[in-house]
Coordinates of C-alpha atoms in Angstrom, one line a residue:
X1102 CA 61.7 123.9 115.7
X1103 CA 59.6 127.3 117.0
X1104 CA 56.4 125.1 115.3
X1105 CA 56.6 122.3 116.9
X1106 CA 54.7 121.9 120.8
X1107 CA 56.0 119.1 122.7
X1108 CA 52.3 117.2 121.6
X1109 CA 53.0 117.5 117.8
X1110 CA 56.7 116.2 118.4
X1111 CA 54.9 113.0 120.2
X1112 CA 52.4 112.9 117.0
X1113 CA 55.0 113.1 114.8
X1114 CA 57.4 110.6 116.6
X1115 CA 54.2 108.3 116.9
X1116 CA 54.2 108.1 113.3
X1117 CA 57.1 105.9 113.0
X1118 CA 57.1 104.8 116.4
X1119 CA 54.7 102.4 118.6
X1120 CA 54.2 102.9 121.9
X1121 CA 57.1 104.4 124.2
X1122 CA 55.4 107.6 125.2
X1123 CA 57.6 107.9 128.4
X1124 CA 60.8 108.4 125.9
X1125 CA 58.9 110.3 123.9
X1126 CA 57.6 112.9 126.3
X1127 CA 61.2 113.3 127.8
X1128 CA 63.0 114.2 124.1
X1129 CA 59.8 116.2 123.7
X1130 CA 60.1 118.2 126.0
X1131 CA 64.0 118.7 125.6
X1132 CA 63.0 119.5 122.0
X1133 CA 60.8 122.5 123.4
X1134 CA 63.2 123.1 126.0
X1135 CA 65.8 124.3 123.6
X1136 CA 63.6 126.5 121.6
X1137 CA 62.5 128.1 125.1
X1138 CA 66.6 128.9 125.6
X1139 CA 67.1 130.2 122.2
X1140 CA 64.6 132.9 123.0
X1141 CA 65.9 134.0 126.4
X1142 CA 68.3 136.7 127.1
X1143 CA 71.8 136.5 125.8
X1144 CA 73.4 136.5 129.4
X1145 CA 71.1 134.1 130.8
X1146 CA 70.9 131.6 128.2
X1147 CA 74.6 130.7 128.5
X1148 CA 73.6 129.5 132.0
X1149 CA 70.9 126.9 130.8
X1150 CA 72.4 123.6 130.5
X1151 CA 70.6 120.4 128.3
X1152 CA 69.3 118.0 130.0
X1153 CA 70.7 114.8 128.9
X1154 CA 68.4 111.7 128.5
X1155 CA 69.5 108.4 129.5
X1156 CA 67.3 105.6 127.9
X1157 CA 67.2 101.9 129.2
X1158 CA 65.4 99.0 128.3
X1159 CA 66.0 95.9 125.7
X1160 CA 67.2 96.1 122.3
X1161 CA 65.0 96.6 119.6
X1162 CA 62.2 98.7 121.1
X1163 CA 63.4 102.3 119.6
X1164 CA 65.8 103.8 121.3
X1165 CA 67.5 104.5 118.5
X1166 CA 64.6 105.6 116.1
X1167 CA 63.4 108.0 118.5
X1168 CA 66.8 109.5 118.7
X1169 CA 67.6 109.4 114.9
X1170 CA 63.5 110.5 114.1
X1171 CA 63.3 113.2 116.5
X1172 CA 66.8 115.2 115.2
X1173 CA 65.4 114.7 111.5
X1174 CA 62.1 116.2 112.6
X1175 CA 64.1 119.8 113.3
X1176 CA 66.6 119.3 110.5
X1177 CA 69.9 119.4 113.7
X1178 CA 72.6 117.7 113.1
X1179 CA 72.9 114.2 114.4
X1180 CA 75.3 111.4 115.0
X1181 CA 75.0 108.3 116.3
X1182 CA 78.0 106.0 118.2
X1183 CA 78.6 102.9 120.1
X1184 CA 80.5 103.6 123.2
X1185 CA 82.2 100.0 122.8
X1186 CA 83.9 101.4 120.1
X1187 CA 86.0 104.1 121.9
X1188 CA 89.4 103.3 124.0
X1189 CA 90.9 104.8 126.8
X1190 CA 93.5 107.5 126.0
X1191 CA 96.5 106.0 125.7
X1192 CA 95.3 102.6 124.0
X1193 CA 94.7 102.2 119.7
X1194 CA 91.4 103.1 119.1
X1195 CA 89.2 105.9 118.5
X1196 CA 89.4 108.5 121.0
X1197 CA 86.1 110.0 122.1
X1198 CA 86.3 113.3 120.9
X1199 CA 86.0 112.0 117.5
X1200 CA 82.3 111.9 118.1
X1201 CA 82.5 115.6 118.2
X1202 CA 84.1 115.7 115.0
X1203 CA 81.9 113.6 113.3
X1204 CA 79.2 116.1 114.3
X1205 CA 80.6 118.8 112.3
X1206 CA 81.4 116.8 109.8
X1207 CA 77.6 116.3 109.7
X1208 CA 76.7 119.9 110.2
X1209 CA 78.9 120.9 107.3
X1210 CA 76.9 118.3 104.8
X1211 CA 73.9 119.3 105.8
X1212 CA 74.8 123.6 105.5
X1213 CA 76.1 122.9 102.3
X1214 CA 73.6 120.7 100.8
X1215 CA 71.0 123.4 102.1
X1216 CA 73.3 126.3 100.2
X1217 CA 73.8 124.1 97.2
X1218 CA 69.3 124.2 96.8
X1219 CA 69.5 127.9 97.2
X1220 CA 71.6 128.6 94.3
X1221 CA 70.4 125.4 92.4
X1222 CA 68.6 127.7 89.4
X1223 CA 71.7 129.8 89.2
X1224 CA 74.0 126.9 88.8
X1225 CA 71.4 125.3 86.5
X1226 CA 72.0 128.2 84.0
X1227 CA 75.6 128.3 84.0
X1228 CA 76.0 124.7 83.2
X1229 CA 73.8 124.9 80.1
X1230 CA 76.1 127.4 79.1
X1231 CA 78.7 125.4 79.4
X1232 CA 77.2 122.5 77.9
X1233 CA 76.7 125.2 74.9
X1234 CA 80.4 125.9 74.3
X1235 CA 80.6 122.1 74.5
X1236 CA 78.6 121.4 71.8
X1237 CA 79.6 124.8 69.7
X1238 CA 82.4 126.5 71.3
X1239 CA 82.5 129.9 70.0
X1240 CA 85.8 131.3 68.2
X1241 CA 88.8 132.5 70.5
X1242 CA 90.0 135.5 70.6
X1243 CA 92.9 136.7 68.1
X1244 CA 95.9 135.7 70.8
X1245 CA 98.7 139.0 71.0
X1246 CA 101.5 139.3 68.4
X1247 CA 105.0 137.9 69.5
X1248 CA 107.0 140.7 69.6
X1249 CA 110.4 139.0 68.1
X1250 CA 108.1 137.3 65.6
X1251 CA 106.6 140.6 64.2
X1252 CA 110.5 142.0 64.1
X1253 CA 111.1 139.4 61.9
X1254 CA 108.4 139.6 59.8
X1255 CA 107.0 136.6 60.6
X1256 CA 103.5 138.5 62.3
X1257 CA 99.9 136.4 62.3
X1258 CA 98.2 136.2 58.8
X1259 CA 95.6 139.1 58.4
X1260 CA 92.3 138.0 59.6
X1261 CA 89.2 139.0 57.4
X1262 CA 87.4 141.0 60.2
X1263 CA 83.7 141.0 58.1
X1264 CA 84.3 137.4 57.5
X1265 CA 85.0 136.3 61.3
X1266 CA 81.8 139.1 62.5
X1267 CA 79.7 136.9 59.9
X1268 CA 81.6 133.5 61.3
X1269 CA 80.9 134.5 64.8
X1270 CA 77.1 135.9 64.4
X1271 CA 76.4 131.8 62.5
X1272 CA 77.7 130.5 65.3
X1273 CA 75.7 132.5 68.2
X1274 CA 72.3 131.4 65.7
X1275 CA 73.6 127.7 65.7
X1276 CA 74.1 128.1 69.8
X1277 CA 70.1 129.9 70.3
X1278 CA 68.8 127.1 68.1
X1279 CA 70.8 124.5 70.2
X1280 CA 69.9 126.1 73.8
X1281 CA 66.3 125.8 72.8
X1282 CA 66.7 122.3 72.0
X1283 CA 68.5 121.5 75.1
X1284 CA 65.7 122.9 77.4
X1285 CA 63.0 120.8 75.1
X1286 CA 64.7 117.9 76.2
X1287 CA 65.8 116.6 72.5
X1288 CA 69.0 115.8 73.0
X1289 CA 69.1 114.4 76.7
X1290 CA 70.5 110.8 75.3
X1291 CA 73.0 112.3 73.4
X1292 CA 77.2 111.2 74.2
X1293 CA 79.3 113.9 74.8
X1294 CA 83.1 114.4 76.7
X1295 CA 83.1 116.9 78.9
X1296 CA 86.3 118.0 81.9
X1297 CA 85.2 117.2 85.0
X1298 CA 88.0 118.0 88.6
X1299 CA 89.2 114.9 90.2
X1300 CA 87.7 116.0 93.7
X1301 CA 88.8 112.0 95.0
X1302 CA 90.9 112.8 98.4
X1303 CA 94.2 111.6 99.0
X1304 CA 94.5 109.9 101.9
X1305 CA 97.5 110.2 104.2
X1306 CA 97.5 107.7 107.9
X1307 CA 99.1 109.9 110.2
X1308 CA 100.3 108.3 113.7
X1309 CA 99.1 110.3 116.4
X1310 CA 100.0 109.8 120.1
X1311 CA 96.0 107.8 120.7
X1312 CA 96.8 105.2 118.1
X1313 CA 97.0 105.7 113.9
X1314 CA 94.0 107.4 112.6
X1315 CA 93.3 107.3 108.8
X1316 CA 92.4 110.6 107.9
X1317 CA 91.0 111.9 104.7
X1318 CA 93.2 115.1 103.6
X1319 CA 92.8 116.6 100.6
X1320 CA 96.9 117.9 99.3
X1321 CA 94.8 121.0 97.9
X1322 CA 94.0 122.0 101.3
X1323 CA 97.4 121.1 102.7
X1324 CA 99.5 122.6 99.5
X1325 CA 96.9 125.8 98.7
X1326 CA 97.2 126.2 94.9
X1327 CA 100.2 124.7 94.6
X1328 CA 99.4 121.8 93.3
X1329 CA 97.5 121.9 89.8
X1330 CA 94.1 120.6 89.9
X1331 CA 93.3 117.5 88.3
X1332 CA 91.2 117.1 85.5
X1333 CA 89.5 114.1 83.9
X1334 CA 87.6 113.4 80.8
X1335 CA 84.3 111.3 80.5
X1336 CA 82.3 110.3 78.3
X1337 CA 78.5 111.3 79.4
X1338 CA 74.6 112.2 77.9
X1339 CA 74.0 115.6 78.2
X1340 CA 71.1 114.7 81.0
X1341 CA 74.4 113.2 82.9
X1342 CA 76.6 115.9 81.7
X1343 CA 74.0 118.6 83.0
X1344 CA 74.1 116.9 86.4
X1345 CA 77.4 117.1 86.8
X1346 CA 78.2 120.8 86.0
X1347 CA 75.1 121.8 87.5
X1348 CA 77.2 120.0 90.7
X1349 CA 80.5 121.8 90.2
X1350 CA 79.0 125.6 89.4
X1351 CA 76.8 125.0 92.6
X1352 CA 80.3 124.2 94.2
X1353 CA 81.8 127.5 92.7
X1354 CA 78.5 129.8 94.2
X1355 CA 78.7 128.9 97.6
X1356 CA 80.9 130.5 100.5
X1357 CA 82.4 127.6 102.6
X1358 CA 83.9 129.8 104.9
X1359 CA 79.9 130.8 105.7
X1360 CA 78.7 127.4 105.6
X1361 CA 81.7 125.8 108.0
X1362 CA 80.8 129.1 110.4
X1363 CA 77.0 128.2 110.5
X1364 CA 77.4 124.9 110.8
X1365 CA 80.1 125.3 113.7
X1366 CA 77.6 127.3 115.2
X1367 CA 74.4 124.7 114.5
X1368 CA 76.4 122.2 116.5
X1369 CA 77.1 124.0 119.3
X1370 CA 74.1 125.0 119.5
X1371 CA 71.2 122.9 118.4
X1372 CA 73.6 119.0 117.7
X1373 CA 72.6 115.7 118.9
X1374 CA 74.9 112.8 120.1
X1375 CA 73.6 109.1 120.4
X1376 CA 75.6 107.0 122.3
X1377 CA 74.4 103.8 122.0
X1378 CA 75.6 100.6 123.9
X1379 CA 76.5 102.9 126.9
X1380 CA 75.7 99.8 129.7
X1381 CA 78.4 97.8 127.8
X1382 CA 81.3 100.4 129.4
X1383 CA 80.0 100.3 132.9
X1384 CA 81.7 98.2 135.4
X1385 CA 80.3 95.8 137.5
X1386 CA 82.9 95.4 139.8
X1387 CA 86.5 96.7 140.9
X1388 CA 89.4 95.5 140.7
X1389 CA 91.9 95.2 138.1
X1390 CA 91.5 93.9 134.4
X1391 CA 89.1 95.1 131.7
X1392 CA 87.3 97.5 133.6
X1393 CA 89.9 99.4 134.3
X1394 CA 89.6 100.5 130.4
X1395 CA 85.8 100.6 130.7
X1396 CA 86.3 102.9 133.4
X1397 CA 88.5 105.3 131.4
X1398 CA 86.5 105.1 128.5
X1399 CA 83.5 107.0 131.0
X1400 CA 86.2 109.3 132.0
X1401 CA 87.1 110.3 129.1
X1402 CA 83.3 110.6 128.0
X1403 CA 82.5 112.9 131.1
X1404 CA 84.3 116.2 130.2
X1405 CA 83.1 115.9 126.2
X1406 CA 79.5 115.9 128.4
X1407 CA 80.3 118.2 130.7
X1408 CA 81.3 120.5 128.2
X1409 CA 84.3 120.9 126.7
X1410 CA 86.8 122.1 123.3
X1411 CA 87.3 120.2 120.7
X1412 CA 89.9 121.2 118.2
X1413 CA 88.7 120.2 114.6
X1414 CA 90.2 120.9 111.6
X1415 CA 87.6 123.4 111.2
X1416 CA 88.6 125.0 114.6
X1417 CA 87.4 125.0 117.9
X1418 CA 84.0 123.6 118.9
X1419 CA 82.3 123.6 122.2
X1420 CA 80.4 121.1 123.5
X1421 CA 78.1 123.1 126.1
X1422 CA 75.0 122.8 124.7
X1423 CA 75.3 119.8 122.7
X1424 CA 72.4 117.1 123.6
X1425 CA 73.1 114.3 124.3
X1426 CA 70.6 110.9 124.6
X1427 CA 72.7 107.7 125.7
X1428 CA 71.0 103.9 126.0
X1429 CA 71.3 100.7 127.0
X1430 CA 70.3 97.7 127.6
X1431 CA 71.5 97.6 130.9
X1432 CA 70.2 93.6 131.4
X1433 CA 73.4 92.9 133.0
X1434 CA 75.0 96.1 134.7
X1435 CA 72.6 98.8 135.9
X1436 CA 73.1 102.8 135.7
X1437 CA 74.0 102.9 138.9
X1438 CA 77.4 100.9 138.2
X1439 CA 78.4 103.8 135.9
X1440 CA 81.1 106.3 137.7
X1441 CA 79.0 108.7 139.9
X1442 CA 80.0 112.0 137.2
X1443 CA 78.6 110.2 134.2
X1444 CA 75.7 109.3 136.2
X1445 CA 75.1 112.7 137.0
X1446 CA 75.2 114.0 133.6
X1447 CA 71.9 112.3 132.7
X1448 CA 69.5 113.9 135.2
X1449 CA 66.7 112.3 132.5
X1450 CA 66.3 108.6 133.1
X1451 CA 63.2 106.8 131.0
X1452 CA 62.7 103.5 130.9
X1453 CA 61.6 101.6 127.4
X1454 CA 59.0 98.6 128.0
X1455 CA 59.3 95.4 126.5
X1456 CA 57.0 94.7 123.6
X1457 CA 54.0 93.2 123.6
X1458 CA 51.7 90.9 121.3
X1459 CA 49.5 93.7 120.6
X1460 CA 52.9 96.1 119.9
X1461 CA 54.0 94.1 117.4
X1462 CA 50.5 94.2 115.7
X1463 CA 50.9 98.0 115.5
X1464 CA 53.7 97.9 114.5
X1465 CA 52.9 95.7 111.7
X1466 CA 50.3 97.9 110.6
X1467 CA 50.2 101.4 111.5
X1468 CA 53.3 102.9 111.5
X1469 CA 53.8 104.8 107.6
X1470 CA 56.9 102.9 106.9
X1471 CA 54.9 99.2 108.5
X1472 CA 56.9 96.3 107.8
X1473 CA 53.8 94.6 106.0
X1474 CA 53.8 97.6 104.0
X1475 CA 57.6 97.3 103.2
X1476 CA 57.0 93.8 101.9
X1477 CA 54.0 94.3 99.9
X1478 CA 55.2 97.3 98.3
X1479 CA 58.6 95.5 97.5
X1480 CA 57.2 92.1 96.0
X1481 CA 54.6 94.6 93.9
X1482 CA 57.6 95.7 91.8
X1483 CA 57.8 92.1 90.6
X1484 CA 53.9 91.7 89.9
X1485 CA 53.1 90.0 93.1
X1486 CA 50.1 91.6 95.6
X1487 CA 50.6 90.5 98.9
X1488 CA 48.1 90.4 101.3
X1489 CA 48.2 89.3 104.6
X1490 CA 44.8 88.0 106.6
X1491 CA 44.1 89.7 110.1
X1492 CA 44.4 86.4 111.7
X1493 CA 48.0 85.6 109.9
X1494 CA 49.5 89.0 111.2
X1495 CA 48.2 88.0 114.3
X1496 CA 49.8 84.7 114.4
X1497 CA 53.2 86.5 113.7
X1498 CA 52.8 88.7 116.7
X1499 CA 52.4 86.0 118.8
X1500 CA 55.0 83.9 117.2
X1501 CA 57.2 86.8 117.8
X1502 CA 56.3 87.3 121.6
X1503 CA 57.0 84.0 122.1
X1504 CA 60.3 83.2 120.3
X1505 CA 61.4 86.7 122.5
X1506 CA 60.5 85.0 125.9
X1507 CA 62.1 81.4 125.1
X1508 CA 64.8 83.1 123.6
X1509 CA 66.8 86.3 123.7
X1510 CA 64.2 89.2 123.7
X1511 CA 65.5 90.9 120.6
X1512 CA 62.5 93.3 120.4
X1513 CA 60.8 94.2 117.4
X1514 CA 64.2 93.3 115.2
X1515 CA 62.6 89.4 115.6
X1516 CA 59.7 90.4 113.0
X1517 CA 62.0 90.8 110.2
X1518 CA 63.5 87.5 111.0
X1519 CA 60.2 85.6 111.1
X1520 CA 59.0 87.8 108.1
X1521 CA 62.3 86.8 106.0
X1522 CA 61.4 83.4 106.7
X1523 CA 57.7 82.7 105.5
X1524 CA 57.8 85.0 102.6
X1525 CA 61.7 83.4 101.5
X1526 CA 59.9 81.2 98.8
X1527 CA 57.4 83.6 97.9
X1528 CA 60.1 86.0 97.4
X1529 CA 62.5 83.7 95.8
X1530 CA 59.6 82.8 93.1
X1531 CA 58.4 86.0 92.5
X1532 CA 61.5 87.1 89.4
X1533 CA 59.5 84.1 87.8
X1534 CA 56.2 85.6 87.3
X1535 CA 55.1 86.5 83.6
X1536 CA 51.4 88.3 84.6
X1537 CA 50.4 90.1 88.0
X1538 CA 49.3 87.6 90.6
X1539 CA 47.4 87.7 93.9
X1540 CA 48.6 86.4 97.0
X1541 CA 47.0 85.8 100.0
X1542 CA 49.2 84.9 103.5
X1543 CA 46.6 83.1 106.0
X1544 CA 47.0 81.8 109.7
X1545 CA 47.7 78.4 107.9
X1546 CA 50.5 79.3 105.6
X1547 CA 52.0 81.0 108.4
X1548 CA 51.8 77.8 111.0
X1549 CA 53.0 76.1 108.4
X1550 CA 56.4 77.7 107.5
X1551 CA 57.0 78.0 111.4
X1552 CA 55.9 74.9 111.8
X1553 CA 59.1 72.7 112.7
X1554 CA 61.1 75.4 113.9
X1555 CA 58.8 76.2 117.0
X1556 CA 58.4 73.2 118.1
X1557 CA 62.3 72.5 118.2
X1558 CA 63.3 75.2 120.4
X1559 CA 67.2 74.0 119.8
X1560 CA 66.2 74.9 115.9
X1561 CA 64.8 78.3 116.9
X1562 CA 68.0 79.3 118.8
X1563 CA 69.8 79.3 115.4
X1564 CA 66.7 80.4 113.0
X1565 CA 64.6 82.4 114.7

């Protein structure tokens, strides 16, 4: 995050993103802003607040993909809900602070797939060895007399100790001529069995007093070591088998009592919360009936904003500093019709522009995950190179624009649809292709597939 100016976060956003630059500026520049707090003095930066970000403007023009882009860019954690999903205490439903939750959950993946790398060549190691005493266990140890069996004479056979030395020291030649094949790679396809832990959790639904929530406990965290661990045999190649103990030694190296402190702390201090859909919970009008429960769905937002406590079953987490970016369409309600403290708590307000013909042309083309490029690299796995002429893309484009105006203006999400339906025979052929074939979309194969559907506009309702 301390590399990154508020410019190279816009170049790096414009990547993947077309247009926007408002948005883009604003999560810039709260980007920056926390980097600025982390560097401030201890006293003083407990007093500097996020600034929230409220984003409106039509679906499909990326709200979302800035949110989701810009928290991968600095590696924070991230979560993204709908606010139509959460209920009023009191009603069945998710309560809000389970976005909170989810957060850490989040932070905790992400700590301990970043510990997991560190000791990867460590863990790498110790499963070879284990795949060794797989394949040629060595000899176990002479076990200790029973005491009433020795009394009655019935003591273990005498062992030939220059025989088991000479046993032992074939073995340990067998095992260095088998390690050097395993890291040669000659015996990668190879079937072995090998005792993996049954880490599947049992899953209890526990009725709280907000509704019944299905939560994932695992009985060994519940129980301690009370409970044996199970243990299941499969049948594997030693490439698969490597994996897998690779996985569970890399398990055994880490300290999760570091990685859920760090990643308590990451979420306090550097997590991201999306709340999508937050127009949907605003009320455009007193009275009694549904928006009563819209109503306490923002009052129950507003103190997890504010800042707040969560209990988690990884312990308290506050909510201070957490950033958070909500959207919305807000086509039918407006931010003002949100309660006066939720309003308040995004002093950031941007505004996303519909797209244009020439949007949808960049975003065609430029972007480094382009839908074109999607396409042609998908249909090239089946021998087929797509290519699409300057004046078909444009045709799309303008296709697009206009099925958005007579229509619902579903943003850039109305490409894929008009994508999926000129190239559904192409695609639907291609499986059938014995050599590598060229293919050409023009302007005329395009007007062609569209055809009949844009001129019935009762037809495009439902296709397009």
């Amino acid at each position: 995050m301390s590399e990154l100016t508020p410019r190279e976060i816009v170049s790096e956003l414009d990547k993947y993103i077309v247009g926007q630059q408002e948005a883009k500026r604003a999560v810039a520049i709260a980007l920056r802003t926390r980097y600025r707090r982390s560097l401030m003095p201890p006293e003083l930066r407990e007093e500097v607040v996020p600034k929230n970000i409220l984003m409106i403007g039509p679906t499909g023009v990326g709200k979302t993909e800035i949110a989701r882009r810009l928290a991968r860019l600095v590696n924070a954690p991230f979560v993204k809900v709908e606010a139509t999903k959460f209920t009023e205490v009191g009603y069945v439903g998710r309560d809000v602070e389970s976005m909170v939750r989810d957060l850490v959950e989040t932070a905790i993946r992400m700590g301990k797939d970043a510990k997991m790398r560190e000791v990867a060549d460590k863990a790498e190691l110790l499963a070879q060895e284990r795949l060794l005493d797989i394949l040629v266990p060595m000899p176990k140890p002479k076990t200790a007399t029973n005491p009433f069996a020795a009394l009655l004479g019935m003591g273990e056979p005498e062992v030939d100790e220059a025989e088991s030395e000479e046993t032992r020291h074939s073995i340990r030649v067998k095992r260095q001529d088998l390690a050097e094949r395993l890291r040669s790679g000659e015996l990668e396809d190879k079937i072995i069995e090998i005792e993996v832990e049954d880490a599947t959790p049992h899953t209890l639904e526990i009725f709280t007093g907000m509704g019944v929530e299905e939560m994932g406990i695992n009985l060994q965290d519940v129980f301690g070591g009370m409970l044996p661990k199970r243990k299941r045999r499969r049948r594997v190649t030693v490439n698969e088998a490597r994996r897998i103990l690779a996985q569970e030694e890399a398990q055994k190296l880490i300290d999760m009592d570091e990685v859920i402190s760090e990643a308590i702390h990451r979420t306090e201090q550097y997590g991201i919360i999306f709340i999508d859909e937050l127009d949907k919970i605003a009320s455009r009008e007193g009275g009694a009936g549904p928006y009563v429960s819209r109503e306490g769905v923002q009052r129950d937002i507003l103190p997890i904003v504010e800042g707040s406590t969560v209990m988690t079953k990884y312990g308290p987490v506050r909510t201070d500093h957490v950033l958070f970016i909500s959207a919305g369409a807000f086509h039918v309600s407006k931010p003002a019709d949100l309660i006066p403290e939720l309003q308040g708590r995004f002093p950031i307000r941007v505004e996303l522009s519909s797209l244009t013909v020439e949007d949808f042309e960049r975003i065609l083309t430029e972007p480094e995950n382009a839908l074109l490029k999607q396409y042609t690299a998908l249909l090239a796995t089946e021998g087929l190179n797509l290519e699409f002429t300057p004046e078909a893309t444009r045709a799309i484009c303008e296709i697009a624009y206009l099925v958005n105006e007579q229509t619902e203006n579903i943003g850039a999400r109305r490409l894929h649809t008009i994508l999926e339906k000129i190239l559904e025979e192409i695609s639907f052929e291609a499986a059938d292709l014995d050599s590598p074939v060229d293919c050409v979309i023009t302007k005329e194969y395009v007007d062609k597939r569209l055809q009949g559907i844009i001129k019935d506009r009762d037809l495009t309702r439902y296709i397009l």
